[in-house]
Amino acid sequence: MDFKYDVIVIGAGHAGNEAACAAANMGSKTLLITMDMNKIGQMSCNPAVGGIAKGQIVREIDALGGQMGIITDRSAIQFRMLNRSKGPAMWSPRSQSDRHQFIQHWISTITNIPNLYVWQDTVKELVIENGEVTGLISALGVHFRAKSVVLTAGTFLGGLMHFGKNQLVGGRISEPASFGITEQLKSIGFTTDRMKTGTPCRIDGRSIDFSKMSEQKGENDFHKFSFLEEAKRELKQESCWITNTNQTTHDELRKGLADSPLFNGQIQSIGPRYCPSIETKIVTFADKISHQLFLEPEGVDSQEYYLNGFSSSLPLRVQIDAIHTIQGLENAQLFRPGYAIEYDFFDPTQLKHTLETKRIKNLFFAGQVNGTTGYEEAGGQGLIAGINAHINCMGGKEFTLARNEAYIGVLIDDLVTKGVDEPYRMFTSRAEYRLILRQDDADVRLTGKGYEIGLATNNRFQQLNTKIEKQNILTEFIKNYSIKPAFINEFLASRNSSELKHGCKLSDLVLRPQLSIEDLSEAIPALKEKIEAIGSRKEEIVEATEVLLKYEGYIEREKLIADKLQRLEHINIRGRIDYNTIQSLSTEARQKLSKIDPETIGQASRIPGISPSDVNILLVLLGR
């Protein structure tokens, strides 16, 4: 018996959920296939969303019309804006989530979207005809037909977990692995390899002595992930707790290194350099006597705590003995140990910027199968894959984001242009235009694009227009309102800011680093009245206005640079040059250009090993 859909998404993790919701909300009849309907949106590792650069991605997902920001806000139990001591380009939202509430909100969202259906099963084989995917066959023997298929299998493809010398086949603890798809795709020419990641133990909160730790509270201001007014934080806010390893901890860990899968040759896969296991830390940083750890709550009604900074695949006894040397954890009881997991991934240079594979038409990859790590990176990819899977079914222009438009654009361009040699994680340093890719203006950058393709709702688009209108009114007022010295000098002196000798515009005072719009409103009744008139989103609009005023010159300069370099992105070269015949190119350039087959000169210029002279040669050839 055949079942027909427009789009089928394999895997209900963070990539799969965004892909399925996007395709369905845009009008495709969509099927989401998952091993377990009770674990849709499972937070496999830490119970948190966002962080440095990752928070910007979540805000972009929300701005386009995705779901992660809304669900994170509704399940949030602690919110913080990271990097406040730095400039606004670096500000990054992060939220602890109630793990169970996060899943329940995802289940509720997915099972209430028209056009979106769920099937609990595993996939053993894709159906590929004449170089095009046409469906799949499940483990239960059901043949599903589809116009597009999105693969978002996470760590489940060939998943193998390591607990010391003990190995268990699985994609996540207590969950089976998936076999068949990797082998099938490899047989038709896809390049695949193995990666490794890990997770820490989970600790019973009743056995923790929090009095020996430092408390880290959240923030209760207006910040959140979703730009929608109706999306709010609803749950009781919880604290995280900070403690540290010590020399005794490290000595206990070293006793187990001979049995560590990372050091005895048991694991050969590529692991994350930026988020190393605790055993890797004590070897790599052997001179360091302490490493900071964070105890993160899993939920408001749970005693489960996540020991952030202590990922490990050491034997259970070693983990327990080492944990018991840590201040506050002397009597800690474990719910489960930490472990490492190896899994299959595909070289992402085999993808287009739409995340459709170059080899098989209408087949898309998103998430950890592309060599990334992190819920946020997965969600961003899933959204783009779901949008383009729908477009491939219904027609329309492919949807991509450039590097100067979104962190999601940086992420995908890095993957398909450079590939990966370790699990890819987003950092602000990867974005050359981070001053124009701030978290506060993701809606201004992207909601219009989401609305044009039919993903962002009319309500969301109207809220954006209202925000821009009110922001413009406030900006014009500040730029045109005149201030006299006699009126403001006493206030300036109280703020350790130099007094005025002549009158000036209010905007000149906003530019001073010691002063904020909120500060000035205390001394200028007309400004305070203007702010109060904004209404419910006044804090958000005031902050966005201040950022634009204080950094206007820098932002405009970065936009000019981005626009200049963007010209190379419009020079299409795919299919126009046989690189192997161009002897003036370096051997490395010929090989890499032939393998990746870049869409544009801009993409070619970012391929590792392609020099400026190689780019000039391509430009000369195109000129001819």
Coordinates of C-alpha atoms in Angstrom, one line a residue:
M1 CA 0.0 0.0 0.0
D2 CA 1.4 3.4 -1.0
F3 CA 1.0 6.7 0.9
K4 CA 1.6 9.9 -1.0
Y5 CA 3.0 13.2 0.3
D6 CA 4.6 16.3 -1.1
V7 CA 7.5 16.4 1.5
I8 CA 8.7 13.7 3.9
V9 CA 11.1 14.6 6.7
I10 CA 13.1 11.8 8.3
G11 CA 13.8 12.5 12.0
A12 CA 12.0 14.7 14.5
G13 CA 14.9 16.4 16.1
H14 CA 15.6 20.2 15.9
A15 CA 16.4 20.1 12.1
G16 CA 13.5 17.8 11.2
N17 CA 10.9 19.7 13.3
E18 CA 11.8 23.0 11.6
A19 CA 11.8 21.4 8.2
A20 CA 8.5 19.7 8.6
C21 CA 6.8 22.8 10.1
A22 CA 8.1 25.1 7.4
A23 CA 7.0 22.8 4.5
A24 CA 3.6 22.3 6.0
N25 CA 3.0 25.9 6.9
M26 CA 3.9 26.9 3.3
G27 CA 1.3 24.5 2.0
S28 CA 2.9 21.2 1.3
K29 CA 1.3 17.9 2.5
T30 CA 4.1 16.9 4.8
L31 CA 5.0 13.7 6.7
L32 CA 7.4 13.6 9.7
I33 CA 8.8 10.2 10.5
T34 CA 10.2 9.6 14.0
M35 CA 11.2 6.6 16.0
D36 CA 9.4 7.8 19.1
M37 CA 6.5 10.4 19.1
N38 CA 7.2 11.0 22.8
K39 CA 10.7 12.4 22.1
I40 CA 9.9 14.9 19.4
G41 CA 12.4 17.7 19.9
Q42 CA 14.4 15.8 22.5
M43 CA 17.3 17.8 23.9
S44 CA 19.9 15.1 23.6
C45 CA 22.6 17.0 25.4
N46 CA 22.3 20.1 27.6
P47 CA 18.8 21.5 28.3
A48 CA 19.6 24.9 26.8
V49 CA 19.1 26.9 23.6
G50 CA 21.2 29.8 22.3
G51 CA 24.6 31.0 23.4
I52 CA 27.4 32.9 21.5
A53 CA 26.3 33.2 17.9
K54 CA 23.8 30.3 18.4
G55 CA 21.3 32.7 19.9
Q56 CA 21.5 34.9 16.8
I57 CA 20.6 31.8 14.7
V58 CA 17.5 31.1 16.9
R59 CA 16.3 34.7 16.5
E60 CA 16.8 34.4 12.7
I61 CA 14.8 31.1 12.7
D62 CA 12.0 33.0 14.5
A63 CA 12.2 36.0 12.3
L64 CA 11.7 33.9 9.2
G65 CA 8.6 32.2 10.7
G66 CA 10.2 29.1 12.4
Q67 CA 9.2 27.6 15.7
M68 CA 12.4 27.2 17.9
G69 CA 12.2 30.7 19.4
I70 CA 8.6 30.5 20.4
I71 CA 9.0 27.0 22.0
T72 CA 12.2 28.1 23.8
D73 CA 10.4 31.1 25.4
R74 CA 7.5 29.0 26.5
S75 CA 9.7 26.4 28.1
A76 CA 12.4 28.8 29.5
I77 CA 13.4 28.4 33.1
Q78 CA 16.4 30.8 32.9
F79 CA 17.2 33.5 30.4
R80 CA 20.5 35.4 30.0
M81 CA 21.9 37.8 27.4
L82 CA 25.6 36.8 27.0
N83 CA 28.4 39.2 26.1
R84 CA 26.8 42.3 27.5
S85 CA 30.2 43.8 28.3
K86 CA 31.0 43.8 24.6
G87 CA 29.4 45.6 21.7
P88 CA 25.9 44.8 20.5
A89 CA 27.2 42.7 17.6
M90 CA 28.3 40.2 20.2
W91 CA 25.2 40.1 22.4
S92 CA 23.8 36.6 22.3
P93 CA 20.6 35.3 24.0
R94 CA 20.7 32.0 25.9
S95 CA 18.0 30.1 27.7
Q96 CA 17.8 27.1 30.0
S97 CA 14.7 25.1 29.0
D98 CA 12.5 22.7 30.9
R99 CA 13.4 19.6 28.9
H100 CA 10.0 18.0 29.2
Q101 CA 8.0 21.2 28.5
F102 CA 10.2 21.8 25.5
I103 CA 9.2 18.4 24.1
Q104 CA 5.5 18.9 25.0
H105 CA 5.4 22.2 23.2
W106 CA 7.0 20.7 20.1
I107 CA 4.5 17.8 20.1
S108 CA 1.6 20.3 20.5
T109 CA 2.9 22.5 17.7
I110 CA 3.5 19.7 15.2
T111 CA 0.3 17.8 15.8
N112 CA -1.8 21.0 15.4
I113 CA -0.4 22.3 12.1
P114 CA -2.7 21.6 9.1
N115 CA -1.0 19.5 6.3
L116 CA 1.5 18.0 8.8
Y117 CA 1.2 14.3 9.7
V118 CA 3.4 12.1 11.9
W119 CA 4.4 8.4 11.5
Q120 CA 6.2 6.4 14.1
D121 CA 8.7 4.2 12.4
T122 CA 12.3 4.0 11.1
V123 CA 13.4 4.3 7.5
K124 CA 15.5 1.5 5.9
E125 CA 15.7 2.7 2.3
L126 CA 15.2 5.7 0.1
V127 CA 13.5 5.1 -3.3
I128 CA 15.6 6.7 -6.0
E129 CA 14.6 6.6 -9.7
N130 CA 16.6 8.2 -12.5
G131 CA 18.7 10.3 -10.2
E132 CA 15.7 11.6 -8.2
V133 CA 14.3 10.6 -4.8
T134 CA 10.6 9.5 -5.1
G135 CA 10.0 8.2 -1.7
L136 CA 11.1 5.7 0.9
I137 CA 10.5 2.3 2.5
S138 CA 10.1 2.1 6.3
A139 CA 11.2 -0.7 8.6
L140 CA 7.5 -1.8 8.8
G141 CA 7.5 -2.3 5.0
V142 CA 5.4 0.8 4.3
H143 CA 6.1 2.5 0.9
F144 CA 5.8 6.3 1.2
R145 CA 5.9 8.4 -2.0
A146 CA 7.1 12.0 -2.0
K147 CA 8.2 14.7 -4.3
S148 CA 10.9 15.8 -1.8
V149 CA 12.6 14.1 1.1
V150 CA 14.6 15.8 3.9
L151 CA 17.1 13.6 5.8
T152 CA 17.6 14.9 9.4
A153 CA 18.7 11.7 11.2
G154 CA 21.0 13.3 13.7
T155 CA 23.3 10.9 15.5
F156 CA 21.2 7.9 14.7
L157 CA 22.8 6.8 11.4
G158 CA 25.2 4.0 12.5
G159 CA 25.1 5.3 16.1
L160 CA 27.5 3.6 18.5
M161 CA 27.7 4.7 22.2
H162 CA 30.8 4.3 24.4
F163 CA 30.8 3.8 28.2
G164 CA 34.4 3.1 28.9
K165 CA 35.2 -0.1 27.1
N166 CA 31.6 -1.0 26.9
Q167 CA 29.9 -0.3 23.6
L168 CA 26.1 -0.1 22.9
V169 CA 24.6 0.3 19.5
G170 CA 22.2 3.3 19.5
G171 CA 21.5 6.8 18.4
R172 CA 20.9 8.1 21.9
I173 CA 20.8 6.4 25.3
S174 CA 18.0 3.8 25.4
E175 CA 17.2 4.5 21.7
P176 CA 18.1 2.3 18.7
A177 CA 20.4 3.3 15.9
S178 CA 19.4 3.4 12.2
F179 CA 21.0 1.4 9.5
G180 CA 20.6 1.2 5.7
I181 CA 20.5 4.8 4.5
T182 CA 24.2 5.5 4.9
E183 CA 25.1 2.2 3.1
Q184 CA 22.6 2.9 0.3
L185 CA 23.9 6.5 -0.3
K186 CA 27.5 5.4 -0.1
S187 CA 26.9 2.8 -2.8
I188 CA 25.7 5.4 -5.2
G189 CA 28.7 7.7 -4.7
F190 CA 28.1 9.8 -1.6
T191 CA 31.1 10.5 0.5
T192 CA 30.5 9.7 4.2
D193 CA 32.6 9.5 7.4
R194 CA 32.2 9.2 11.1
M195 CA 32.1 11.9 13.8
K196 CA 32.0 11.7 17.6
T197 CA 30.3 13.8 20.3
G198 CA 29.7 13.3 24.0
T199 CA 27.4 14.2 26.8
P200 CA 28.0 14.5 30.6
C201 CA 26.3 12.5 33.4
R202 CA 23.0 13.6 34.9
I203 CA 23.0 14.1 38.7
D204 CA 20.2 13.8 41.3
G205 CA 19.7 17.3 42.7
R206 CA 18.8 15.9 46.1
S207 CA 22.4 14.8 46.5
I208 CA 24.0 18.1 45.6
D209 CA 25.2 20.6 48.3
F210 CA 24.4 23.9 46.6
S211 CA 25.7 25.8 49.6
K212 CA 29.3 25.1 48.4
M213 CA 28.6 26.5 45.0
S214 CA 28.2 29.9 43.4
E215 CA 24.6 30.7 42.3
Q216 CA 24.1 32.0 38.8
K217 CA 20.6 33.6 38.5
G218 CA 18.9 34.5 35.3
E219 CA 17.7 37.9 34.0
N220 CA 14.1 39.0 34.1
D221 CA 14.1 41.9 31.7
F222 CA 12.2 42.2 28.3
H223 CA 14.6 40.0 26.3
K224 CA 13.4 36.8 24.8
F225 CA 13.9 34.8 21.6
S226 CA 10.7 35.3 19.7
F227 CA 9.8 38.7 18.2
L228 CA 6.1 37.9 18.6
E229 CA 4.5 39.9 21.4
E230 CA 2.3 36.9 22.4
A231 CA 5.3 34.6 22.9
K232 CA 6.3 34.9 26.5
R233 CA 8.3 33.2 29.3
E234 CA 5.7 31.3 31.3
L235 CA 7.5 29.1 33.8
K236 CA 9.2 29.7 37.2
Q237 CA 12.7 30.9 36.7
E238 CA 15.5 28.7 38.1
S239 CA 19.2 29.2 39.0
C240 CA 22.3 27.5 37.6
W241 CA 25.2 26.7 39.9
I242 CA 29.0 27.0 39.4
T243 CA 31.7 24.8 40.8
N244 CA 35.2 23.7 39.7
T245 CA 37.3 20.6 39.3
N246 CA 40.6 20.4 41.3
Q247 CA 43.9 18.6 41.2
T248 CA 42.4 15.6 43.0
T249 CA 39.7 15.4 40.4
H250 CA 42.3 15.4 37.6
D251 CA 44.3 12.7 39.4
E252 CA 41.2 10.4 39.6
L253 CA 40.4 11.0 35.9
R254 CA 44.0 10.1 34.9
K255 CA 43.6 6.7 36.6
G256 CA 41.1 5.8 33.9
L257 CA 42.8 7.2 30.8
A258 CA 43.9 3.7 29.8
D259 CA 40.3 2.7 29.6
S260 CA 39.2 5.8 27.8
P261 CA 37.8 5.2 24.3
L262 CA 39.3 8.5 23.3
F263 CA 42.8 7.5 24.2
N264 CA 43.0 3.7 23.8
G265 CA 42.1 3.7 20.1
Q266 CA 38.5 2.5 20.5
I267 CA 37.2 5.8 19.0
Q268 CA 38.7 6.9 15.7
S269 CA 36.1 9.5 14.7
I270 CA 36.5 13.3 14.5
G271 CA 35.5 15.0 17.8
P272 CA 34.6 18.6 18.7
R273 CA 37.7 20.7 19.5
Y274 CA 35.8 23.6 21.1
C275 CA 33.7 21.4 23.5
P276 CA 36.2 18.7 24.6
S277 CA 35.5 15.9 27.1
I278 CA 36.9 16.4 30.6
E279 CA 39.5 13.7 29.9
T280 CA 40.7 15.6 26.8
K281 CA 40.9 18.8 28.9
I282 CA 43.2 17.3 31.5
V283 CA 45.5 16.0 28.8
T284 CA 45.5 19.0 26.5
F285 CA 45.7 21.5 29.3
A286 CA 47.8 19.5 31.7
D287 CA 49.2 22.5 33.5
K288 CA 45.7 23.7 34.5
I289 CA 44.7 22.8 38.0
S290 CA 41.0 23.6 37.7
H291 CA 38.1 23.7 35.1
Q292 CA 34.8 25.5 35.7
L293 CA 31.6 23.4 35.7
F294 CA 28.0 24.5 35.5
L295 CA 25.1 22.5 37.1
E296 CA 22.1 23.2 34.9
P297 CA 18.5 22.3 36.0
E298 CA 16.5 20.1 33.6
G299 CA 13.1 21.4 34.6
V300 CA 10.9 23.0 37.2
D301 CA 9.5 19.7 38.4
S302 CA 12.7 17.6 38.0
Q303 CA 15.6 16.9 40.3
E304 CA 17.8 16.1 37.3
Y305 CA 20.9 18.3 36.8
Y306 CA 23.2 18.5 33.8
L307 CA 26.9 18.8 34.6
N308 CA 28.0 21.1 31.9
G309 CA 31.8 21.0 31.2
F310 CA 32.2 17.4 32.3
S311 CA 31.5 15.4 29.1
S312 CA 33.1 12.0 29.4
S313 CA 33.2 8.5 28.1
L314 CA 35.3 7.1 30.9
P315 CA 34.2 4.0 32.8
L316 CA 31.4 4.6 35.3
R317 CA 33.5 4.0 38.4
V318 CA 36.1 6.6 37.2
Q319 CA 33.4 9.2 36.6
I320 CA 31.8 8.7 40.0
D321 CA 35.1 8.8 41.9
A322 CA 36.2 12.0 40.1
I323 CA 32.8 13.7 40.6
H324 CA 33.0 13.0 44.3
T325 CA 36.1 15.1 44.6
I326 CA 34.3 18.2 43.4
Q327 CA 33.1 20.7 45.9
G328 CA 29.3 20.3 46.4
L329 CA 29.3 16.9 44.7
E330 CA 30.9 14.8 47.4
N331 CA 27.8 12.7 47.8
A332 CA 26.4 13.1 44.3
Q333 CA 24.1 10.3 43.0
L334 CA 24.0 9.8 39.3
F335 CA 20.9 9.2 37.2
R336 CA 23.1 8.0 34.3
P337 CA 26.7 8.3 33.3
G338 CA 28.2 10.4 30.6
Y339 CA 29.0 8.7 27.3
A340 CA 30.4 9.3 23.8
I341 CA 28.6 8.5 20.6
E342 CA 29.9 7.9 17.1
Y343 CA 27.7 8.4 14.1
D344 CA 27.7 8.8 10.3
F345 CA 27.7 12.1 8.5
F346 CA 28.0 13.2 4.9
D347 CA 30.5 15.6 3.4
P348 CA 28.4 18.8 3.1
T349 CA 30.3 20.0 0.0
Q350 CA 28.0 17.5 -1.8
L351 CA 25.1 20.0 -1.2
K352 CA 23.8 23.1 -2.9
H353 CA 23.1 26.2 -0.8
T354 CA 19.5 25.1 -0.7
L355 CA 20.8 22.0 1.1
E356 CA 19.5 19.8 -1.8
T357 CA 22.1 17.2 -2.7
K358 CA 23.9 17.7 -6.0
R359 CA 23.9 14.0 -6.8
I360 CA 20.2 13.2 -6.1
K361 CA 17.4 15.7 -7.1
N362 CA 14.8 16.6 -4.4
L363 CA 16.9 15.0 -1.6
F364 CA 17.9 17.4 1.2
F365 CA 20.2 16.9 4.1
A366 CA 20.0 19.0 7.3
G367 CA 21.5 18.9 10.8
Q368 CA 24.2 16.7 12.2
V369 CA 24.2 14.5 9.1
N370 CA 26.0 17.5 7.5
G371 CA 28.7 17.5 10.1
T372 CA 27.4 20.2 12.4
T373 CA 26.7 20.1 16.1
G374 CA 24.1 22.0 18.2
Y375 CA 20.4 22.4 18.2
E376 CA 20.5 25.9 16.8
E377 CA 22.7 25.0 13.8
A378 CA 20.4 22.0 13.1
G379 CA 17.3 24.2 13.4
G380 CA 18.6 26.8 10.9
Q381 CA 19.5 24.1 8.4
G382 CA 16.2 22.4 8.8
L383 CA 14.3 25.6 8.2
I384 CA 16.1 26.2 4.9
A385 CA 15.8 22.6 3.8
G386 CA 12.1 22.5 4.6
I387 CA 11.5 25.8 2.7
N388 CA 13.3 24.5 -0.4
A389 CA 11.7 21.1 -0.2
H390 CA 8.3 22.8 -0.5
I391 CA 9.5 25.1 -3.3
N392 CA 10.8 22.0 -5.2
C393 CA 7.3 20.6 -4.9
M394 CA 5.2 23.6 -5.6
G395 CA 7.4 25.8 -7.8
G396 CA 9.1 29.1 -7.2
K397 CA 12.6 30.5 -6.9
E398 CA 15.0 28.7 -4.6
F399 CA 15.5 30.3 -1.2
T400 CA 19.0 31.0 0.1
L401 CA 20.5 33.5 2.5
A402 CA 23.8 35.3 1.8
R403 CA 26.6 35.7 4.3
N404 CA 25.7 39.4 4.8
E405 CA 22.0 38.5 5.4
A406 CA 22.1 36.0 8.2
Y407 CA 24.2 33.8 10.4
I408 CA 22.2 30.9 8.8
G409 CA 23.7 32.1 5.5
V410 CA 27.2 32.0 7.0
L411 CA 26.6 28.5 8.4
I412 CA 25.4 27.0 5.2
D413 CA 27.9 28.7 3.0
D414 CA 30.7 27.5 5.2
L415 CA 29.4 23.9 5.1
V416 CA 28.9 23.7 1.3
T417 CA 32.0 25.7 0.4
K418 CA 34.6 24.6 2.9
G419 CA 33.3 21.3 4.2
V420 CA 34.1 20.1 7.8
D421 CA 37.1 18.5 9.5
E422 CA 35.5 18.6 12.9
P423 CA 31.9 19.0 14.2
Y424 CA 30.9 22.5 13.0
R425 CA 29.8 25.0 15.6
M426 CA 28.8 28.6 14.9
F427 CA 30.9 31.4 16.4
T428 CA 30.6 35.2 15.9
S429 CA 34.1 35.1 14.5
R430 CA 32.9 33.1 11.5
A431 CA 30.7 36.0 10.4
E432 CA 32.6 38.8 8.6
Y433 CA 29.6 41.1 8.8
R434 CA 28.5 40.5 12.4
L435 CA 27.8 44.2 13.1
I436 CA 24.9 43.9 10.6
L437 CA 23.9 40.4 11.8
R438 CA 22.9 41.4 15.3
Q439 CA 20.4 39.5 17.4
D440 CA 18.2 42.7 17.9
D441 CA 17.4 43.2 14.2
A442 CA 17.0 39.7 12.9
D443 CA 13.3 40.5 12.2
V444 CA 14.2 43.6 10.2
R445 CA 16.6 41.6 8.1
L446 CA 14.5 38.5 7.6
T447 CA 10.8 38.7 8.4
G448 CA 10.0 40.4 5.1
K449 CA 11.7 37.5 3.3
G450 CA 9.8 35.0 5.3
Y451 CA 6.5 36.8 4.5
E452 CA 7.3 36.9 0.8
I453 CA 7.7 33.1 0.6
G454 CA 4.6 32.4 2.6
L455 CA 6.2 31.3 5.8
A456 CA 6.0 34.3 8.2
T457 CA 2.4 35.0 9.0
N458 CA 0.6 38.3 8.3
N459 CA 0.4 38.9 12.1
R460 CA 4.2 38.6 12.4
F461 CA 4.7 40.9 9.4
Q462 CA 2.4 43.5 10.8
Q463 CA 4.1 43.4 14.1
L464 CA 7.4 44.1 12.3
N465 CA 6.0 47.0 10.4
T466 CA 4.6 48.5 13.6
K467 CA 8.0 48.1 15.3
I468 CA 9.8 49.8 12.4
E469 CA 7.3 52.7 12.3
K470 CA 7.6 53.4 16.1
Q471 CA 11.4 53.0 15.9
N472 CA 11.6 55.5 13.1
I473 CA 9.4 58.0 15.0
L474 CA 11.7 57.7 18.1
T475 CA 14.8 58.1 15.9
E476 CA 13.6 61.2 14.2
F477 CA 12.6 62.7 17.5
I478 CA 16.1 62.1 19.0
K479 CA 17.9 63.4 15.9
N480 CA 15.9 66.6 15.7
Y481 CA 15.2 67.5 19.4
S482 CA 17.5 70.4 20.6
I483 CA 19.0 70.5 24.0
K484 CA 20.3 73.7 25.8
P485 CA 23.2 73.6 28.3
A486 CA 21.3 75.1 31.1
F487 CA 18.7 72.4 30.8
I488 CA 20.9 69.4 30.9
N489 CA 24.3 70.2 32.4
E490 CA 23.4 69.4 36.0
F491 CA 22.3 65.9 34.8
L492 CA 25.4 65.4 32.7
A493 CA 27.6 66.2 35.7
S494 CA 25.7 63.6 37.8
R495 CA 26.6 61.0 35.1
N496 CA 30.3 62.0 35.0
S497 CA 29.7 63.2 31.4
S498 CA 31.2 66.6 30.2
E499 CA 28.9 69.6 30.3
L500 CA 27.7 71.3 27.2
K501 CA 29.1 74.7 26.2
H502 CA 26.6 75.1 23.4
G503 CA 23.3 73.6 22.5
C504 CA 23.2 70.3 20.6
K505 CA 20.8 67.7 19.2
L506 CA 19.7 65.0 21.6
S507 CA 21.3 62.4 19.3
D508 CA 24.7 63.9 20.1
L509 CA 24.2 63.0 23.8
V510 CA 23.0 59.5 22.9
L511 CA 26.3 58.9 21.2
R512 CA 28.2 59.4 24.5
P513 CA 29.2 56.0 25.9
Q514 CA 28.2 57.0 29.5
L515 CA 24.7 57.8 28.5
S516 CA 21.7 55.8 27.3
I517 CA 18.3 56.8 26.0
E518 CA 16.8 55.4 29.2
D519 CA 19.1 57.6 31.3
L520 CA 18.3 60.7 29.3
S521 CA 14.6 60.1 29.5
E522 CA 14.9 60.8 33.3
A523 CA 16.0 64.3 32.6
I524 CA 14.0 65.1 29.4
P525 CA 10.3 64.8 29.9
A526 CA 9.6 65.1 26.2
L527 CA 11.7 62.0 25.6
K528 CA 10.1 60.1 28.4
E529 CA 6.7 60.9 26.9
K530 CA 7.8 59.7 23.5
I531 CA 9.0 56.4 24.9
E532 CA 5.8 55.8 26.9
A533 CA 3.8 56.4 23.7
I534 CA 5.5 53.4 22.1
G535 CA 3.5 51.0 24.2
S536 CA 4.1 47.3 25.0
R537 CA 7.5 46.9 23.1
K538 CA 9.1 50.1 24.3
E539 CA 12.2 48.5 25.9
E540 CA 12.9 46.5 22.7
I541 CA 12.4 49.5 20.4
V542 CA 14.5 51.8 22.6
E543 CA 17.4 49.3 22.7
A544 CA 17.3 48.8 18.9
T545 CA 17.1 52.6 18.3
E546 CA 20.1 53.2 20.6
V547 CA 22.2 50.5 18.9
L548 CA 21.5 52.1 15.5
L549 CA 22.3 55.6 16.7
K550 CA 25.5 54.7 18.6
Y551 CA 26.9 52.5 15.8
E552 CA 25.4 54.1 12.7
G553 CA 28.7 55.0 11.1
Y554 CA 30.2 51.6 11.7
I555 CA 27.1 49.8 10.5
E556 CA 27.0 51.9 7.3
R557 CA 30.7 51.2 6.6
E558 CA 30.1 47.5 7.0
K559 CA 27.1 47.6 4.7
L560 CA 29.2 49.3 2.0
I561 CA 31.9 46.6 2.3
A562 CA 29.3 43.9 2.2
D563 CA 27.7 45.4 -0.9
K564 CA 31.0 45.7 -2.7
L565 CA 31.9 42.0 -2.0
Q566 CA 28.4 40.9 -2.8
R567 CA 29.0 41.7 -6.4
L568 CA 31.1 38.6 -6.7
E569 CA 28.0 36.6 -5.5
H570 CA 26.1 37.6 -8.7
I571 CA 28.7 36.3 -11.1
N572 CA 27.5 32.7 -11.8
I573 CA 30.1 30.2 -12.9
R574 CA 28.6 26.8 -12.3
G575 CA 28.8 24.8 -15.6
R576 CA 30.7 27.5 -17.5
I577 CA 34.3 26.4 -16.9
D578 CA 36.1 23.1 -17.2
Y579 CA 38.6 23.7 -14.4
N580 CA 40.8 20.7 -15.2
T581 CA 41.7 22.3 -18.6
I582 CA 42.9 25.6 -17.1
Q583 CA 46.6 25.1 -16.6
S584 CA 47.1 28.6 -15.2
L585 CA 45.2 27.6 -12.1
S586 CA 47.1 25.8 -9.4
T587 CA 46.7 22.1 -9.1
E588 CA 45.0 22.5 -5.7
A589 CA 42.6 25.0 -7.3
R590 CA 41.7 22.8 -10.2
Q591 CA 41.0 19.9 -7.9
K592 CA 38.9 21.8 -5.4
L593 CA 37.0 23.8 -7.9
S594 CA 36.1 20.6 -9.8
K595 CA 35.0 18.9 -6.6
I596 CA 32.8 21.7 -5.2
D597 CA 31.7 23.2 -8.5
P598 CA 30.9 26.6 -7.0
E599 CA 27.8 28.5 -7.9
T600 CA 29.5 31.9 -8.0
I601 CA 32.9 33.6 -8.1
G602 CA 32.1 34.7 -4.5
Q603 CA 31.7 31.1 -3.3
A604 CA 34.8 30.1 -5.3
S605 CA 36.8 32.7 -3.5
R606 CA 36.0 31.2 -0.1
I607 CA 37.1 27.7 -0.9
P608 CA 40.1 26.8 1.2
G609 CA 43.2 26.8 -1.0
I610 CA 41.8 29.1 -3.7
S611 CA 44.1 32.2 -3.9
P612 CA 43.3 35.7 -5.0
S613 CA 45.3 35.0 -8.2
D614 CA 43.1 32.0 -8.9
V615 CA 40.0 34.2 -8.5
N616 CA 41.5 36.8 -10.9
I617 CA 42.1 34.0 -13.5
L618 CA 38.5 33.0 -13.3
L619 CA 37.4 36.6 -13.7
V620 CA 39.6 37.0 -16.8
L621 CA 38.2 33.8 -18.3
L622 CA 34.6 35.0 -17.8
G623 CA 35.6 38.3 -19.3
R624 CA 36.7 36.4 -22.5

